[in-house]
Amino acid sequence: MKNTVSTFLAAKQNGKKLTMLTAYDYSTAKLISSAGINSILVGDSLGNVILGYEDTVSVTMEDMIHHSKAVSRGSSDSLVVVDMPFMSYQASVYDAVVNAGRLMKEGRAGAVKLEGGKSVCPQIKAIVDSGIPVMAHLGLTPQSVNVFGGYKVQGKTEQAAKQLIEDALAVQQAGAFSVVLECVPSELAKLVTELLAIPTIGIGAGNDCDGQVLVNQDMLGMFNDYVPKFVKQFANVGEIMTNAFKAYDTEVKNGAYPEEKHGYQIDSSIIDHLRNTYSRKDLI
Ligand code: KIV
């Protein structure tokens, strides 16, 4: 069944856990969707895992639209949520609405996600009022890495925890249908989850959130530049891929691949005729 914003709210009401994984391309989106995952996030983490940047700051609207188009073509039943990249919504409410609209119209997103609490509530409200569902993102918000001075657990002091709770209540009030909690202490995430009527989606936020999200390359063991503590590698696809690449390299170089069955046939009389017509000597 097609997942929508209503699926998220119903899951919260019925105490059913939600699943979300990132994808940036058509084939992966197809696999994730066919596995029954509720939602696919076209995360701006594509800056790290696809484009090789060291942070998400350089990711553009064009990058997000390009990958969103591919994922939305591949996703059958998962709700496709697309990240609004750095500086596509922070500067003004106008920018936020126009860029969220582009992700929906050009990228065929089902919803957008943006980072921040009270300070971006005017943007959240305006986007929702335009008919676009918004997922909020609190805690460690990677677009603000330069303010945090690195990727650190958030909400550990009483004041920071209070701020997080107030931001969560504010984004809900502004109309967000769900909120990602990234890298916050598990007990704090539990409290926020109890306080909100909208579902919390945790990443590094313990087991009491209403759902979980992971970067697919992290959970598949395909990206080892940096593996955060909260990641569980559910498979070692990176090793499987490396072994396959090595086998291909060996077989091409030793002549084992391609075999006859991998080729296409032509009538041998045509080749004989061509051999008689052309000879290397004549061509020199
Ligand atoms: O960009 C992303 O992949 C994200 C998740 C880590 C939540 O925002």
Coordinates of C-alpha atoms and ligand atoms in Angstrom, one line a residue:
M1 CA 0.0 0.0 0.0
K2 CA 1.2 3.5 -0.9
N3 CA 2.7 5.3 2.1
T4 CA 1.7 8.9 2.7
V5 CA 1.8 11.4 5.5
S6 CA -1.4 9.8 6.8
T7 CA 0.5 6.5 7.1
F8 CA 3.0 8.3 9.4
L9 CA 0.3 9.8 11.6
A10 CA -1.6 6.5 11.8
A11 CA 1.5 4.6 12.8
K12 CA 2.1 7.0 15.6
Q13 CA -1.5 6.6 16.8
N14 CA -1.3 2.8 16.6
G15 CA 2.1 2.4 18.1
K16 CA 3.6 0.9 14.8
K17 CA 7.2 1.6 14.1
L18 CA 8.2 3.4 10.8
T19 CA 11.2 2.6 8.6
M20 CA 13.1 5.0 6.4
L21 CA 16.3 4.6 4.4
T22 CA 18.1 7.0 2.1
A23 CA 18.4 6.4 -1.6
Y24 CA 19.8 8.6 -4.4
D25 CA 19.1 6.5 -7.5
Y26 CA 16.4 4.5 -9.3
S27 CA 17.7 1.0 -8.8
T28 CA 18.3 1.3 -5.1
A29 CA 14.9 3.1 -4.6
K30 CA 13.2 0.1 -6.3
L31 CA 14.9 -2.4 -4.0
I32 CA 14.1 -0.4 -0.9
S33 CA 10.5 0.2 -1.9
S34 CA 10.0 -3.5 -2.7
A35 CA 11.3 -4.4 0.7
G36 CA 8.4 -2.6 2.3
I37 CA 10.3 0.3 3.8
N38 CA 7.8 3.1 4.6
S39 CA 9.8 6.0 3.3
I40 CA 12.8 6.8 1.2
L41 CA 14.8 9.9 2.1
V42 CA 16.7 11.6 -0.7
G43 CA 19.1 13.0 1.9
D44 CA 21.6 15.7 1.3
S45 CA 24.0 13.1 2.7
L46 CA 24.3 12.4 -1.0
G47 CA 27.0 15.1 -0.7
N48 CA 29.0 12.7 1.4
V49 CA 28.2 9.2 0.1
I50 CA 27.6 10.0 -3.6
L51 CA 29.5 13.2 -4.4
G52 CA 32.4 12.7 -2.0
Y53 CA 32.2 16.1 -0.3
E54 CA 33.3 16.2 3.4
D55 CA 30.0 17.8 4.4
T56 CA 26.6 18.6 3.0
V57 CA 27.1 22.3 2.7
S58 CA 28.0 22.3 -1.0
V59 CA 24.9 20.3 -2.1
T60 CA 22.7 22.3 -4.5
M61 CA 19.0 22.4 -5.5
E62 CA 20.0 20.9 -8.9
D63 CA 21.8 18.0 -7.2
M64 CA 18.7 17.3 -5.0
I65 CA 16.2 17.6 -8.0
H66 CA 18.4 15.3 -10.2
H67 CA 18.5 12.5 -7.6
S68 CA 14.9 13.0 -6.4
K69 CA 13.7 12.5 -10.0
A70 CA 15.5 9.1 -10.2
V71 CA 14.3 8.0 -6.7
S72 CA 10.7 8.9 -7.3
R73 CA 10.7 6.9 -10.5
G74 CA 12.0 3.9 -8.6
S75 CA 9.8 4.1 -5.5
S76 CA 6.5 2.4 -5.9
D77 CA 5.0 2.5 -2.4
S78 CA 7.5 4.3 -0.2
L79 CA 6.9 8.0 0.7
V80 CA 9.7 10.0 -1.0
V81 CA 11.0 12.7 1.3
V82 CA 13.6 15.1 -0.2
D83 CA 16.1 17.2 1.8
M84 CA 16.1 20.9 1.2
P85 CA 19.8 21.7 0.8
F86 CA 21.8 24.3 2.7
M87 CA 20.7 27.9 2.0
S88 CA 17.7 26.8 0.0
Y89 CA 15.3 27.9 2.8
Q90 CA 17.3 29.6 5.6
A91 CA 17.5 33.1 4.0
S92 CA 13.8 33.7 3.5
V93 CA 10.3 32.3 3.6
Y94 CA 10.0 33.1 -0.1
D95 CA 13.1 31.0 -0.9
A96 CA 11.8 28.2 1.2
V97 CA 8.4 28.0 -0.6
V98 CA 9.8 28.4 -4.1
N99 CA 12.5 25.7 -3.5
A100 CA 10.2 23.3 -1.8
G101 CA 7.9 23.7 -4.8
R102 CA 10.7 22.9 -7.1
L103 CA 11.4 19.6 -5.2
M104 CA 7.8 18.6 -5.6
K105 CA 7.2 19.8 -9.2
E106 CA 10.6 18.9 -10.8
G107 CA 11.8 16.3 -8.3
R108 CA 8.4 14.6 -7.8
A109 CA 9.0 14.5 -4.1
G110 CA 6.2 13.4 -1.7
A111 CA 7.4 15.7 1.1
V112 CA 10.4 17.8 1.9
K113 CA 12.7 17.8 4.9
L114 CA 14.5 20.8 6.4
E115 CA 16.8 21.3 9.4
G116 CA 16.2 23.5 12.4
G117 CA 13.6 24.4 15.1
K118 CA 12.0 27.6 16.1
S119 CA 14.1 29.7 13.7
V120 CA 12.7 27.9 10.6
C121 CA 9.1 27.6 11.8
P122 CA 7.9 30.5 9.6
Q123 CA 9.4 28.6 6.6
I124 CA 7.7 25.3 7.8
K125 CA 4.3 27.0 8.1
A126 CA 4.5 28.7 4.7
I127 CA 5.6 25.5 3.0
V128 CA 2.8 23.5 4.6
D129 CA 0.3 26.2 3.8
S130 CA 1.4 25.9 0.1
G131 CA 0.3 22.2 0.3
I132 CA 3.7 20.6 0.8
P133 CA 4.2 18.2 3.7
V134 CA 7.3 19.0 5.8
M135 CA 9.5 16.7 7.9
A136 CA 11.6 18.6 10.4
H137 CA 15.1 17.6 11.6
L138 CA 16.5 18.4 15.0
G139 CA 19.5 17.5 17.2
L140 CA 22.6 17.1 15.1
T141 CA 21.7 19.0 12.0
P142 CA 24.6 18.4 9.6
Q143 CA 24.1 21.6 7.6
S144 CA 25.1 23.5 10.8
V145 CA 28.3 21.5 11.2
N146 CA 30.3 24.8 11.1
V147 CA 28.3 26.2 14.0
F148 CA 28.6 23.0 16.1
G149 CA 32.3 22.7 15.4
G150 CA 32.0 19.1 14.3
Y151 CA 29.5 16.2 14.4
K152 CA 28.7 16.0 18.1
V153 CA 25.8 14.5 20.1
Q154 CA 23.3 17.3 20.9
G155 CA 21.0 18.0 23.8
K156 CA 23.2 16.7 26.6
T157 CA 22.9 19.7 29.0
E158 CA 19.6 20.6 30.7
Q159 CA 19.5 23.8 28.7
A160 CA 20.2 22.1 25.4
A161 CA 17.7 19.4 26.1
K162 CA 15.0 22.0 27.0
Q163 CA 15.8 23.8 23.7
L164 CA 15.4 20.6 21.8
I165 CA 12.0 19.9 23.4
E166 CA 10.8 23.4 22.7
D167 CA 12.0 23.2 19.1
A168 CA 10.2 19.9 18.6
L169 CA 7.0 21.4 20.0
A170 CA 7.4 24.4 17.8
V171 CA 7.9 22.5 14.5
Q172 CA 4.9 20.3 15.3
Q173 CA 2.9 23.5 15.9
A174 CA 4.2 25.0 12.6
G175 CA 2.7 22.0 10.8
A176 CA 5.5 19.4 10.4
F177 CA 4.1 15.9 10.0
S178 CA 7.2 14.2 11.5
V179 CA 10.5 15.0 12.9
V180 CA 14.0 13.4 12.6
L181 CA 16.0 13.3 15.8
E182 CA 19.7 12.9 15.0
C183 CA 22.3 12.1 17.6
V184 CA 20.5 12.9 20.8
P185 CA 20.6 10.9 24.1
S186 CA 18.1 8.0 24.0
E187 CA 16.2 9.1 27.1
L188 CA 15.7 12.6 25.7
A189 CA 14.5 11.2 22.4
K190 CA 12.0 9.0 24.4
L191 CA 10.7 12.1 26.2
V192 CA 10.3 14.1 23.0
T193 CA 8.5 11.1 21.4
E194 CA 6.1 10.9 24.3
L195 CA 5.4 14.7 24.1
L196 CA 4.7 14.9 20.4
A197 CA 1.6 13.8 18.5
I198 CA 3.6 13.5 15.3
P199 CA 6.1 10.6 14.8
T200 CA 9.8 11.0 15.7
I201 CA 12.3 9.3 13.3
G202 CA 15.5 8.5 15.1
I203 CA 19.1 8.2 13.9
G204 CA 21.4 7.8 16.8
A205 CA 18.5 8.5 19.1
G206 CA 17.8 5.2 20.7
N207 CA 15.0 2.6 20.3
D208 CA 12.0 4.6 21.6
C209 CA 11.5 6.9 18.6
D210 CA 8.5 6.1 16.5
G211 CA 10.7 5.1 13.6
Q212 CA 14.3 4.9 12.4
V213 CA 16.3 6.2 9.5
L214 CA 19.8 5.2 8.2
V215 CA 21.9 6.1 5.3
N216 CA 21.7 3.0 3.0
Q217 CA 25.4 2.9 2.3
D218 CA 26.1 2.9 6.1
M219 CA 23.7 0.0 6.9
L220 CA 24.9 -2.0 3.9
G221 CA 28.6 -1.6 4.8
M222 CA 29.4 0.2 1.6
F223 CA 30.8 3.5 3.1
N224 CA 33.7 3.3 5.5
D225 CA 35.1 6.8 5.4
Y226 CA 33.5 7.3 8.8
V227 CA 31.1 4.9 10.5
P228 CA 29.1 6.5 13.3
K229 CA 28.5 4.6 16.6
F230 CA 24.8 4.3 15.9
V231 CA 25.2 2.5 12.6
K232 CA 24.5 -1.2 12.4
Q233 CA 25.9 -2.8 9.3
F234 CA 23.1 -5.3 8.3
A235 CA 25.3 -6.6 5.4
N236 CA 28.8 -6.3 4.1
V237 CA 27.9 -5.2 0.6
G238 CA 31.1 -3.3 0.3
E239 CA 33.1 -6.5 0.6
I240 CA 30.8 -8.3 -1.8
M241 CA 31.3 -5.5 -4.4
T242 CA 35.1 -5.4 -4.0
N243 CA 35.3 -9.2 -4.4
A244 CA 33.1 -9.0 -7.6
F245 CA 35.3 -6.1 -9.0
K246 CA 38.4 -8.2 -8.3
A247 CA 36.9 -11.3 -10.0
Y248 CA 35.9 -9.2 -13.0
D249 CA 39.4 -7.8 -13.2
T250 CA 41.0 -11.3 -13.1
E251 CA 38.6 -12.9 -15.6
V252 CA 38.9 -10.1 -18.2
K253 CA 42.7 -10.2 -17.9
N254 CA 43.0 -14.0 -18.0
G255 CA 40.4 -14.3 -20.9
A256 CA 37.8 -16.2 -18.9
Y257 CA 35.2 -13.5 -19.4
P258 CA 33.2 -13.0 -21.7
E259 CA 32.3 -16.6 -22.5
E260 CA 30.6 -17.7 -25.7
K261 CA 27.2 -17.5 -24.1
H262 CA 27.7 -13.8 -23.4
G263 CA 28.1 -13.0 -27.1
Y264 CA 25.9 -12.4 -30.1
Q265 CA 25.9 -14.6 -33.3
I266 CA 26.2 -13.7 -37.0
D267 CA 25.9 -16.0 -40.0
S268 CA 29.5 -17.4 -40.6
S269 CA 29.2 -16.9 -44.4
I270 CA 29.0 -13.2 -43.8
I271 CA 32.2 -13.2 -41.8
D272 CA 33.9 -15.4 -44.4
H273 CA 32.9 -13.0 -47.1
L274 CA 34.1 -10.0 -45.1
R275 CA 37.4 -11.8 -44.4
N276 CA 37.9 -12.3 -48.2
T277 CA 37.0 -8.7 -48.8
Y278 CA 39.3 -7.1 -46.2
S279 CA 42.7 -8.1 -45.1
R280 CA 45.0 -6.1 -42.7
K281 CA 47.7 -6.0 -45.4
D282 CA 45.4 -4.1 -47.8
L283 CA 44.5 -1.5 -45.2
I284 CA 48.1 -0.5 -44.4
Ligands
KIV1 O1 20.8 13.6 4.7 C1 20.5 12.6 5.3 O2 20.7 11.4 5.0 C2 19.7 12.8 6.6 C3 19.6 11.6 7.5 C4 20.9 11.3 8.1 C5 18.5 11.8 8.5 O3 19.3 13.8 6.9

